[in-house]
Amino acid sequence: MYCSWGWAGGGWNFVIILFWVALILGGIALAAAFLARKKTGVPEEHTCPSCGGPVRSMYLRCPHCGGHLKKHCPSCSRLVQVDWKYCPDCQAKLDDQTS
Ligand SMILES: [Zn+2]
Ligand SMILES: [Zn+2]
């Protein structure tokens, strides 16, 4: 009987099919990894004290209203959140002025 997978006439077809299967599997794996990374991306866990919009912890200003999110400790000049009452490093009391 006729065997389409034999090397007698369609040897290159088998190689080309293997190539495409590997390519498609690789593409699916890449897409899955990309989707998983996108789904578990950096969460916007902070909210702006001025407008309540989502901001990230590394932001210095709110991208929504332009309000300041960080300020410098008057005692040790560490970068602290504007809504913090005390500096976690030097324990100094933080006043409400935004510089
Ligand atoms: Zn804001
Ligand atoms: Zn300090």
CSV table of C-alpha atoms and ligand atoms in Angstrom, one decimal:
chain,number,residue,atom,x,y,z
A,1,MET,CA,0.0,0.0,0.0
A,2,TYR,CA,1.0,3.6,-0.5
A,3,CYS,CA,2.7,5.3,2.4
A,4,SER,CA,2.8,9.1,2.2
A,5,TRP,CA,5.4,9.4,5.0
A,6,GLY,CA,8.0,7.3,3.2
A,7,TRP,CA,11.3,8.7,2.1
A,8,ALA,CA,10.8,7.3,-1.4
A,9,GLY,CA,9.2,10.4,-2.8
A,10,GLY,CA,8.1,12.7,-0.1
A,11,GLY,CA,11.1,12.8,2.2
A,12,TRP,CA,11.3,16.6,2.2
A,13,ASN,CA,7.6,16.9,3.0
A,14,PHE,CA,8.3,15.2,6.3
A,15,VAL,CA,11.1,17.5,7.2
A,16,ILE,CA,9.0,20.6,6.2
A,17,ILE,CA,6.1,19.3,8.3
A,18,LEU,CA,8.5,18.8,11.3
A,19,PHE,CA,9.8,22.3,10.8
A,20,TRP,CA,6.4,23.9,10.8
A,21,VAL,CA,5.2,21.9,13.8
A,22,ALA,CA,8.3,23.1,15.7
A,23,LEU,CA,7.7,26.6,14.6
A,24,ILE,CA,4.0,26.6,15.6
A,25,LEU,CA,4.7,25.0,19.0
A,26,GLY,CA,7.4,27.6,19.6
A,27,GLY,CA,5.0,30.4,18.6
A,28,ILE,CA,2.3,29.0,21.0
A,29,ALA,CA,4.8,28.7,23.8
A,30,LEU,CA,6.0,32.3,23.2
A,31,ALA,CA,2.5,33.6,23.1
A,32,ALA,CA,1.5,31.8,26.3
A,33,ALA,CA,4.6,33.2,28.1
A,34,PHE,CA,3.8,36.7,26.8
A,35,LEU,CA,0.1,36.4,27.9
A,36,ALA,CA,1.1,35.0,31.3
A,37,ARG,CA,3.6,37.8,31.8
A,38,LYS,CA,1.0,40.4,30.8
A,39,LYS,CA,-1.6,39.0,33.1
A,40,THR,CA,0.8,39.0,36.1
A,41,GLY,CA,2.3,42.3,35.3
A,42,VAL,CA,3.2,45.0,37.8
A,43,PRO,CA,0.0,45.8,39.7
A,44,GLU,CA,-0.9,49.4,40.2
A,45,GLU,CA,-1.3,49.0,43.9
A,46,HIS,CA,-1.2,52.6,45.0
A,47,THR,CA,-3.7,55.3,44.7
A,48,CYS,CA,-3.1,59.0,44.3
A,49,PRO,CA,-3.9,60.9,47.5
A,50,SER,CA,-5.1,63.9,45.4
A,51,CYS,CA,-7.4,62.3,42.8
A,52,GLY,CA,-7.5,58.6,43.8
A,53,GLY,CA,-6.2,57.4,40.5
A,54,PRO,CA,-4.1,54.3,40.2
A,55,VAL,CA,-0.3,55.0,40.4
A,56,ARG,CA,2.7,52.9,40.8
A,57,SER,CA,5.1,53.0,43.7
A,58,MET,CA,8.0,54.4,41.7
A,59,TYR,CA,6.0,57.4,40.4
A,60,LEU,CA,7.1,60.7,41.7
A,61,ARG,CA,4.0,62.6,40.4
A,62,CYS,CA,0.5,61.4,39.6
A,63,PRO,CA,0.1,61.0,35.9
A,64,HIS,CA,-3.6,61.8,36.2
A,65,CYS,CA,-3.7,65.1,38.2
A,66,GLY,CA,0.0,66.0,38.4
A,67,GLY,CA,0.0,65.9,42.2
A,68,HIS,CA,3.1,65.1,44.1
A,69,LEU,CA,3.4,61.5,45.3
A,70,LYS,CA,6.8,61.7,46.9
A,71,LYS,CA,8.8,64.2,49.0
A,72,HIS,CA,12.1,64.3,50.7
A,73,CYS,CA,12.4,63.8,54.5
A,74,PRO,CA,13.5,67.1,56.0
A,75,SER,CA,15.9,65.3,58.3
A,76,CYS,CA,17.6,62.7,56.2
A,77,SER,CA,16.3,63.6,52.7
A,78,ARG,CA,15.1,60.1,52.1
A,79,LEU,CA,12.3,59.9,49.4
A,80,VAL,CA,9.0,59.2,51.3
A,81,GLN,CA,5.3,59.1,50.3
A,82,VAL,CA,3.5,62.4,50.8
A,83,ASP,CA,0.9,60.8,53.0
A,84,TRP,CA,3.4,59.2,55.4
A,85,LYS,CA,3.5,60.9,58.8
A,86,TYR,CA,6.9,59.7,59.9
A,87,CYS,CA,10.1,58.8,58.1
A,88,PRO,CA,10.8,55.1,58.3
A,89,ASP,CA,14.6,55.6,58.2
A,90,CYS,CA,15.3,58.4,60.7
A,91,GLN,CA,11.9,58.4,62.5
A,92,ALA,CA,11.5,62.2,62.1
A,93,LYS,CA,8.0,63.6,61.9
A,94,LEU,CA,7.1,64.6,58.4
A,95,ASP,CA,5.3,67.8,58.0
A,96,ASP,CA,2.6,68.4,55.4
A,97,GLN,CA,4.6,70.8,53.1
A,98,THR,CA,5.2,69.4,49.7
A,99,SER,CA,8.5,70.6,48.2
B,1,ZN,ZN,-3.8,62.2,41.1
B,2,ZN,ZN,14.3,60.7,57.4
